[in-house]
Tab-separated table of C-alpha atoms in Angstrom:
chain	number	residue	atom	x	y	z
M	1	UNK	CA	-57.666	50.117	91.826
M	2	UNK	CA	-57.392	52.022	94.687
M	3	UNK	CA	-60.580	51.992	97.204
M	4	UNK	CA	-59.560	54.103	100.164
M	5	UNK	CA	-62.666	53.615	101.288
M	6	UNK	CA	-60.809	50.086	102.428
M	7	UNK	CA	-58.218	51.956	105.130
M	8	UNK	CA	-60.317	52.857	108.154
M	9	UNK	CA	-63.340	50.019	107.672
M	10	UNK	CA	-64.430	46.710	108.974
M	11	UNK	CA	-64.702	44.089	106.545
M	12	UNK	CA	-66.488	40.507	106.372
M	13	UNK	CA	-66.108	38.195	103.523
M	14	UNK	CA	-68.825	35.587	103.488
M	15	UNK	CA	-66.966	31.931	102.387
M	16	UNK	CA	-64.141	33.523	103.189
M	17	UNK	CA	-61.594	30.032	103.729
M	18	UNK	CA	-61.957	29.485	99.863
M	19	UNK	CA	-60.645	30.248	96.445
M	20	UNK	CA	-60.928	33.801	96.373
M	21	UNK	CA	-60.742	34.542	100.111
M	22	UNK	CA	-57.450	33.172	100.141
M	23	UNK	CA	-56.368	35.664	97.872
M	24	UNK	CA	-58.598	39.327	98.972
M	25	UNK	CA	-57.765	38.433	102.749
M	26	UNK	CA	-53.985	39.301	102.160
M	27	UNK	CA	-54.141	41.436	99.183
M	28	UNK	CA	-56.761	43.594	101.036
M	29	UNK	CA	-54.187	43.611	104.074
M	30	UNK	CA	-51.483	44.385	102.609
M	31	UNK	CA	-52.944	47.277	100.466
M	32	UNK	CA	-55.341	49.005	102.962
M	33	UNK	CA	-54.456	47.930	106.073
M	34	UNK	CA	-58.269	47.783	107.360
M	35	UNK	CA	-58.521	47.413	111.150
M	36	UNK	CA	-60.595	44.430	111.709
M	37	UNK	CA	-61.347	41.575	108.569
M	38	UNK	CA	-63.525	38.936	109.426
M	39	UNK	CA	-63.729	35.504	107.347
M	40	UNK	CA	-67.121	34.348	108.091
M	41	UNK	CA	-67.369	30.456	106.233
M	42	UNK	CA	-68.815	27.173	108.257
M	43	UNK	CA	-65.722	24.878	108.106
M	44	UNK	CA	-63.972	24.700	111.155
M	45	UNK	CA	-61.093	23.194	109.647
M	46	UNK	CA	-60.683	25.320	107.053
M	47	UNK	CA	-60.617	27.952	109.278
M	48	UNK	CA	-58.105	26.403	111.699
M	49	UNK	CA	-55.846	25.676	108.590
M	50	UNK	CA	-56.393	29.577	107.475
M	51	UNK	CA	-55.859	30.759	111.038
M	52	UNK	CA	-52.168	29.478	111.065
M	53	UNK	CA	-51.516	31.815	107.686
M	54	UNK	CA	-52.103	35.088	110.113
M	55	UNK	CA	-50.398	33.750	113.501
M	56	UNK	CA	-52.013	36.070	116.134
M	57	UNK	CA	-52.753	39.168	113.328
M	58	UNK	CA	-55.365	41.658	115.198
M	59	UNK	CA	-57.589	42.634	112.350
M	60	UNK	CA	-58.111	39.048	111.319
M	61	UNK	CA	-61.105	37.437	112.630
M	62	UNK	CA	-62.389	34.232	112.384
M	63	UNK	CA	-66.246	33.544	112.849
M	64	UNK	CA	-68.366	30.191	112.069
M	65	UNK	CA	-71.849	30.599	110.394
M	66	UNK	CA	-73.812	29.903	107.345
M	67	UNK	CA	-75.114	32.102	105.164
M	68	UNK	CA	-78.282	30.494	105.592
M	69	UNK	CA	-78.469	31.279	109.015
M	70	UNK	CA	-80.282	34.599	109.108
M	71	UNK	CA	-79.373	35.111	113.208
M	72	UNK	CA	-75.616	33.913	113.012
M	73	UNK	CA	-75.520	36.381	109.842
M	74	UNK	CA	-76.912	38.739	112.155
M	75	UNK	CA	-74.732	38.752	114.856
M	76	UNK	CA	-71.554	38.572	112.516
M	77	UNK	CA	-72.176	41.642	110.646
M	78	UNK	CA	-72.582	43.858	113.844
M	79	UNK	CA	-70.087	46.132	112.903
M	80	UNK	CA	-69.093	45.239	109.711
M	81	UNK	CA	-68.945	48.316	107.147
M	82	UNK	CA	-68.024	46.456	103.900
M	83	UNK	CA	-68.718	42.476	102.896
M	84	UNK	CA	-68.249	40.773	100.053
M	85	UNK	CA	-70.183	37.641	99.176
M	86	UNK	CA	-68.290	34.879	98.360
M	87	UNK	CA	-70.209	31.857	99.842
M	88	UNK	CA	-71.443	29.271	97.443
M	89	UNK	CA	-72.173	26.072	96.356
M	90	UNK	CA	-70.740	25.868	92.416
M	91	UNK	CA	-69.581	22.627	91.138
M	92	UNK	CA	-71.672	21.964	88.561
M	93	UNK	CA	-72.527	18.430	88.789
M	94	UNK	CA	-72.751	18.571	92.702
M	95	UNK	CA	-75.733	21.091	92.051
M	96	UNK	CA	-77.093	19.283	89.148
M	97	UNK	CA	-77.603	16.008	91.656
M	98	UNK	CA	-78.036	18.087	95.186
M	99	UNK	CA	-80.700	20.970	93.679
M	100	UNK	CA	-81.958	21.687	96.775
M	101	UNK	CA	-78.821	22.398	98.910
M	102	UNK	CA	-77.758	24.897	95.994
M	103	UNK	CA	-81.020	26.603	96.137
M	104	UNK	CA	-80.682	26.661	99.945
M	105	UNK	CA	-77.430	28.640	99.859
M	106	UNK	CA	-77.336	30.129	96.779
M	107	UNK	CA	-80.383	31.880	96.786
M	108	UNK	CA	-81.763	31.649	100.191
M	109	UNK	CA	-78.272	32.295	101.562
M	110	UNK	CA	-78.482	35.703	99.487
M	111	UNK	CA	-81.604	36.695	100.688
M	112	UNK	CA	-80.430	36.378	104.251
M	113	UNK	CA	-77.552	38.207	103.510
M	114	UNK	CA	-79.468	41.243	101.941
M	115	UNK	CA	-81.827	41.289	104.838
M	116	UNK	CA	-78.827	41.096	107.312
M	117	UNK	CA	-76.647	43.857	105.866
M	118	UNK	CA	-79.729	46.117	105.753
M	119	UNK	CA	-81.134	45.205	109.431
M	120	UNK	CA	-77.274	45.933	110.384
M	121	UNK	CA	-76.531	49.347	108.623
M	122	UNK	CA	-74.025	47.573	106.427
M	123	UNK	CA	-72.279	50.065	103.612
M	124	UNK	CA	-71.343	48.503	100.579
M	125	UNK	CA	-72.201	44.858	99.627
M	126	UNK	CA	-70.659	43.311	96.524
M	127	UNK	CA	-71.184	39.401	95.398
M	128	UNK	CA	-69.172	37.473	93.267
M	129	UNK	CA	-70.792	35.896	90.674
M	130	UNK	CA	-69.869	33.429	87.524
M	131	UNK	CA	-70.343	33.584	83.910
M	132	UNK	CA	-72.779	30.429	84.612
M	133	UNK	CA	-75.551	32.946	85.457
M	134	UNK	CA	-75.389	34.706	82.065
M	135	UNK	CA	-78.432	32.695	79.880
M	136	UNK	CA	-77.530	29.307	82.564
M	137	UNK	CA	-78.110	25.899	81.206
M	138	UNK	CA	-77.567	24.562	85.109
M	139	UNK	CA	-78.768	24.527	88.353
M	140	UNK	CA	-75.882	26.455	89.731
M	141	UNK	CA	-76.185	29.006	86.731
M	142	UNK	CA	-79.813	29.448	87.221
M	143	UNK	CA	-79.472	30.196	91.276
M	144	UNK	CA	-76.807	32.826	90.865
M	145	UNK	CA	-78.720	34.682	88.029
M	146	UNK	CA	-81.636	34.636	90.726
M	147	UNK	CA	-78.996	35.604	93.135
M	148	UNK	CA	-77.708	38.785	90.512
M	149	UNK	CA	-80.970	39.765	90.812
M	150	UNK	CA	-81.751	39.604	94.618
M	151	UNK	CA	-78.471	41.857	95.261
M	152	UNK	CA	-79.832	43.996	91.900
M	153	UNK	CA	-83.424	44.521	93.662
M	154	UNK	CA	-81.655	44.849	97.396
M	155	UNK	CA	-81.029	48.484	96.783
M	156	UNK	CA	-84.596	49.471	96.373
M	157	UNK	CA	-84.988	47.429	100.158
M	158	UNK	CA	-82.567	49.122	102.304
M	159	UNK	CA	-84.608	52.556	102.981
M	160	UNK	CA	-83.274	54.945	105.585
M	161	UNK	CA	-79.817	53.023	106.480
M	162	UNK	CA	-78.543	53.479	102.610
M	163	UNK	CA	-76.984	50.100	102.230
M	164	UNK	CA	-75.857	49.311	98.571
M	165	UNK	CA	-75.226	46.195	97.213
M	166	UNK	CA	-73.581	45.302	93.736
M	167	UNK	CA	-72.307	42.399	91.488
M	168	UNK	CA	-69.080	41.217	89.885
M	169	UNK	CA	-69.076	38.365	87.496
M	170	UNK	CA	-65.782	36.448	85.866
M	171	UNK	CA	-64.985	33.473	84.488
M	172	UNK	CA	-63.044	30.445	85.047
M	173	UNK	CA	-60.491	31.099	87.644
M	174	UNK	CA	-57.088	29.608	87.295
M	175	UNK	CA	-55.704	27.275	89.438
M	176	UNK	CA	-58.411	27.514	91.500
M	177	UNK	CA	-59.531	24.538	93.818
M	178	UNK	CA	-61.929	21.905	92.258
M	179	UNK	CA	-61.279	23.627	88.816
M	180	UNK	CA	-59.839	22.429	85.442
M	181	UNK	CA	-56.038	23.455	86.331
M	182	UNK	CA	-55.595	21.112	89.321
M	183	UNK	CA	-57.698	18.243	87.557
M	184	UNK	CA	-55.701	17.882	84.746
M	185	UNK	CA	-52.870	17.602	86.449
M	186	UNK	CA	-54.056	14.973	89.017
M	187	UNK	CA	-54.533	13.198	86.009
M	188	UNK	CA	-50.927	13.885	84.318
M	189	UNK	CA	-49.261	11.153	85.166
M	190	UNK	CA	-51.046	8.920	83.092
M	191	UNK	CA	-51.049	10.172	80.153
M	192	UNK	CA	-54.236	10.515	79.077
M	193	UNK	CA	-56.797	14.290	79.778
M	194	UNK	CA	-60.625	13.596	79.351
M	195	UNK	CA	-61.360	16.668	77.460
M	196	UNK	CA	-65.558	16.809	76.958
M	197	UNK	CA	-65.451	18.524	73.145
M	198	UNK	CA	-62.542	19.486	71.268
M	199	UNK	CA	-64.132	22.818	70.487
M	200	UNK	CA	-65.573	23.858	74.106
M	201	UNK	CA	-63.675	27.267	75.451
M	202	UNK	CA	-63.794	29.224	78.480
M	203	UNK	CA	-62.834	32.406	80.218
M	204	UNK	CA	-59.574	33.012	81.823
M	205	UNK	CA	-58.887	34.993	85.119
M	206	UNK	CA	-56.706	35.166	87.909
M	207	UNK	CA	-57.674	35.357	91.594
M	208	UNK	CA	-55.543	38.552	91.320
M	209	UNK	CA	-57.527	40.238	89.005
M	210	UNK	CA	-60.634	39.072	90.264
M	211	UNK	CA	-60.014	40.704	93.615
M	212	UNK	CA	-58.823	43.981	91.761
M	213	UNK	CA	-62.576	44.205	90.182
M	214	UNK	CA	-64.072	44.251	93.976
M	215	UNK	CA	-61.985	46.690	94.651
M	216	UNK	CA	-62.761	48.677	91.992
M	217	UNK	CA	-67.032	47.853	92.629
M	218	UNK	CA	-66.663	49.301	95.769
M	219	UNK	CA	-65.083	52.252	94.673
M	220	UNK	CA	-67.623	52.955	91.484
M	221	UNK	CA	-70.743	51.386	92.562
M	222	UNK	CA	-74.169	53.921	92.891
M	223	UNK	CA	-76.193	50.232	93.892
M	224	UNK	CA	-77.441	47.516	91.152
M	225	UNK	CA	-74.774	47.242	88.835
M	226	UNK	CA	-73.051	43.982	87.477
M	227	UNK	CA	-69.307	44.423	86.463
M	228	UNK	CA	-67.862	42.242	84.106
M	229	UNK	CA	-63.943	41.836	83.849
M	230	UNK	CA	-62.509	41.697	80.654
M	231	UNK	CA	-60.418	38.428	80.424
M	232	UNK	CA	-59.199	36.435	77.588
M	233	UNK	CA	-60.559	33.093	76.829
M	234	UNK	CA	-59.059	30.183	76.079
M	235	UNK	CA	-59.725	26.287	74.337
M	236	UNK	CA	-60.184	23.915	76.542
M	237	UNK	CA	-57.829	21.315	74.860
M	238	UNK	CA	-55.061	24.233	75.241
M	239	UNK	CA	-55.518	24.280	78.346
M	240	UNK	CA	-55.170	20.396	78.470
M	241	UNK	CA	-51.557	21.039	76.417
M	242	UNK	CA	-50.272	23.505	78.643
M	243	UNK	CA	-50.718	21.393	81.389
M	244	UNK	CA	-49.344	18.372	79.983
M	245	UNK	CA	-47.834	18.790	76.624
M	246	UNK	CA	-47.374	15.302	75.875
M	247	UNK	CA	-50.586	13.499	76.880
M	248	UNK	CA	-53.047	12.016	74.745
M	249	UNK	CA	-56.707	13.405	74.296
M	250	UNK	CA	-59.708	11.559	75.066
M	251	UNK	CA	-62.961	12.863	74.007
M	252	UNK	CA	-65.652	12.382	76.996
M	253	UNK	CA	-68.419	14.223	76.175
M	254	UNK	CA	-70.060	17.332	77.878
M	255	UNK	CA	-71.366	16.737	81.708
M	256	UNK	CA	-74.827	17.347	82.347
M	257	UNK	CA	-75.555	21.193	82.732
M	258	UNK	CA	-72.200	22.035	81.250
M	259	UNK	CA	-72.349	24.539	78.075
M	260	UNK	CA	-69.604	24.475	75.277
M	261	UNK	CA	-68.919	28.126	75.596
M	262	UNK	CA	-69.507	30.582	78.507
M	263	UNK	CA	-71.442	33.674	78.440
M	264	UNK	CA	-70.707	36.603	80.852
M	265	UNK	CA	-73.366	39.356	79.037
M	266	UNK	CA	-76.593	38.187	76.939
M	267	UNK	CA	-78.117	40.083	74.092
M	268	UNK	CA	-80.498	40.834	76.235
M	269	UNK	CA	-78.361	42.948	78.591
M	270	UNK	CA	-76.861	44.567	75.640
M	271	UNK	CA	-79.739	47.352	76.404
M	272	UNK	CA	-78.205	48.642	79.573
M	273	UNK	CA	-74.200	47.351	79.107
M	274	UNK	CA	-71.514	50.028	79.342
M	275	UNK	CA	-68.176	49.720	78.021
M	276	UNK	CA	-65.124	50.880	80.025
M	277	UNK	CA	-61.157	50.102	79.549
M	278	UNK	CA	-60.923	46.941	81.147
M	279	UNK	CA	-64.454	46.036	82.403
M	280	UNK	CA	-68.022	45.861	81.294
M	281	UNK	CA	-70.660	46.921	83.393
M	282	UNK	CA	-74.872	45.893	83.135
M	283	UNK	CA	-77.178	48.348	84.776
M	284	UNK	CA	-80.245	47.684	86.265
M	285	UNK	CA	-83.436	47.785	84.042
M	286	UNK	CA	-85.455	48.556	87.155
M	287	UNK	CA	-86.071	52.219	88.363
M	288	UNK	CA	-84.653	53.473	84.843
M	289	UNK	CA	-81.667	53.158	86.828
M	290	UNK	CA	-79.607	52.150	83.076
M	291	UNK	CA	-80.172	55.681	82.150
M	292	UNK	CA	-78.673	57.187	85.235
M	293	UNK	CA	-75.390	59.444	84.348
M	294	UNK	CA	-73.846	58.857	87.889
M	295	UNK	CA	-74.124	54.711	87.518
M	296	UNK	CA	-73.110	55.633	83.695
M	297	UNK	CA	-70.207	57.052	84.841
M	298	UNK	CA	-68.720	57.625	81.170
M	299	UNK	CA	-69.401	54.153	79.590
M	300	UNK	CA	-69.823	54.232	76.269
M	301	UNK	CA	-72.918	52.054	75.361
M	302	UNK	CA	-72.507	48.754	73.643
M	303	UNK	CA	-74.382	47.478	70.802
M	304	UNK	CA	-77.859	46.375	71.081
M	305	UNK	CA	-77.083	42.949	69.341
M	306	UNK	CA	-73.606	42.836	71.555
M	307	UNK	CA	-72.716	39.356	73.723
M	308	UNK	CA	-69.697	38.826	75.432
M	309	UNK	CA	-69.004	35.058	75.263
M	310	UNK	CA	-65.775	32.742	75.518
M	311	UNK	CA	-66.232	31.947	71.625
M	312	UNK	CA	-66.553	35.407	70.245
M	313	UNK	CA	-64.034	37.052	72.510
M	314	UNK	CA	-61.475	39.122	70.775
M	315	UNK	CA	-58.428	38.329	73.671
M	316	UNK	CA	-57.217	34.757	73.492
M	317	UNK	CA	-54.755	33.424	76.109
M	318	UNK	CA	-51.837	31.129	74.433
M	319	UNK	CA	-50.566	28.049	75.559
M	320	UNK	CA	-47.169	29.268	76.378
M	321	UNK	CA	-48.494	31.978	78.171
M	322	UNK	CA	-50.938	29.685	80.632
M	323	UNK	CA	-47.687	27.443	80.754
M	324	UNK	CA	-45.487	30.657	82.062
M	325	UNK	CA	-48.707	31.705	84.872
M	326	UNK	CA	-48.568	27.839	86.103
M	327	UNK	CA	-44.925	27.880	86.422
M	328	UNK	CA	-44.829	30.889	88.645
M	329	UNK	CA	-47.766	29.346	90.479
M	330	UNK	CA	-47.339	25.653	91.025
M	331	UNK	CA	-46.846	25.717	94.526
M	332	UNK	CA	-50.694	27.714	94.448
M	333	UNK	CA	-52.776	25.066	92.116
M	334	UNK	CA	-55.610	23.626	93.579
M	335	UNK	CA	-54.428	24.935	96.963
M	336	UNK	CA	-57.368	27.081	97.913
């Protein structure tokens, strides 16, 4: 997708020494060349271990904050043109046990965030968020559904300085640090992969792809909308297989707050979900916004009793082919 937009601006990326900042900081430099790109995150380390990757790069900037530091957010995103949210607390069991700290960044984090992009004449806002906040049966689910909907309602906020903010949501991301890649293969070696139901799947997507959907929100977006990759899924114990072909099995059972199949779009989004080529993408019920031809943008309106879940998904990713993406990417796995 190509977002011009990109070339001449500034650009902060909230959380920016993880997962997916490891992969939009030198995609996005590479492709548009933006003149300043600033990883705002609060681990010093993982800063210090990112800031080798760049040497003495120019338009790479380092700053230290948390997102639930309203002032620090402040003086950060003097400037800054273009962010994308990627801060958050999301392992599932760490929220389940430490409610309030997710609350505290998920949520209040985002409603700094709005408020700070707004006070600062900010551009374009887009947040990442997970299929966990489609109908969540978690803590973490719940607070980025309430997040979706803080960034949804921020463009009816931002008055005379026009900022915009949008949403795109995707599924399990491969390889991905503290995800099920990298655990099953810590685990390899002996033989035996805890798998928590035989018939629990979940959505595939690579960090690659997931950037490529920012990209294209920033391009599309009018303010409010959610876009929704379209990604195959894939069975859990498949995954287990293409990981380690010859290890046993062991049935564990399903972790508190864990579902056995993911949703990215509810029935009751069906109302206001578009269809496009390789994306979804929900409107916003408020303002009539859903009926606006410009956020439309030639969609062509899904069913009203249409869900998009990892069960009922028409792509399915096979073994061989998960094997093939971890063999071109095994130096990557749980790396970031």
């Amino acid at each position: 997708m190509d977002c011009g937009m990109l070339t001449n601006a500034s650009i902060l990326i909230t959380g920016g020494t993880g997962s997916f900042g490891h992969t939009f900081v030198p995609l996005t430099l590479a492709k548009y060349n933006p003149p300043r790109l600033v990883i705002f995150s609060r681990d010093e380390m993982k800063q210090w271990e990112m800031a080798k990757l760049y040497g003495n790069d120019p338009r790479v900037r380092f700053f230290i904050g948390d997102v639930r530091d309203k002032e620090r957010l402040a003086r950060a995103l003097q400037g800054i043109d273009y962010v994308v949210h990627a801060a958050a607390t999301k392992i599932v069991p760490t929220a389940e046990y430490n409610p309030f700290e997710c609350v505290k960044t998920n949520i209040i984090g985002a409603m700094n965030l709005i408020d700070a992009c707004i006070d600062q004449g900010v551009k374009r806002v887009v947040a990442l968020s997970t299929d966990k906040a489609s109908s969540p049966a978690n803590l973490y689910g719940a607070t980025k559904l309430a997040s979706d909907k803080l960034f949804v309602a921020g463009n009816s906020y931002s008055g005379i300085n026009d900022t915009r903010f949008a949403v795109v949501r995707y599924g399990n991301v491969m390889g991905s640090r503290g995800s099920v890649i990298p655990f099953f293969y810590t685990l390899a070696g002996k033989g035996v992969l805890p798998i928590t139901d035989a018939r629990m799947t979940r959505f595939m997507i690579t960090l690659e792809q997931g950037v490529d959907l920012v990209w294209h929100a920033f391009e599309d977006m009018v303010g409010g909308e959610i876009y929704v990759k379209k990604i195959p899924s894939m069975k859990l114990s498949d995954i287990a297989r293409a990981v380690a072909p010859n290890a046993q099995h062991e049935i564990v059972g399903i972790r508190p707050g864990e579902k056995l199949h993911e949703q990215m779009i509810g029935q009751e989004d069906a109302l206001h979900t578009y269809e496009y080529a390789d994306h979804y993408k929900i409107l916003p019920a408020i303002h009539n916004w859903s009926q606006d031809p410009e956020r439309i943008n030639g969609g062509q309106k899904v069913p009203p009793d249409f869900t998009y879940s990892s069960d009922n998904n028409t792509a399915w990713m096979s073994v061989e082919v998960l094997q093939g993406w971890i063999d071109k990417n095994l130096d990557k796995i749980g790396k970031a």
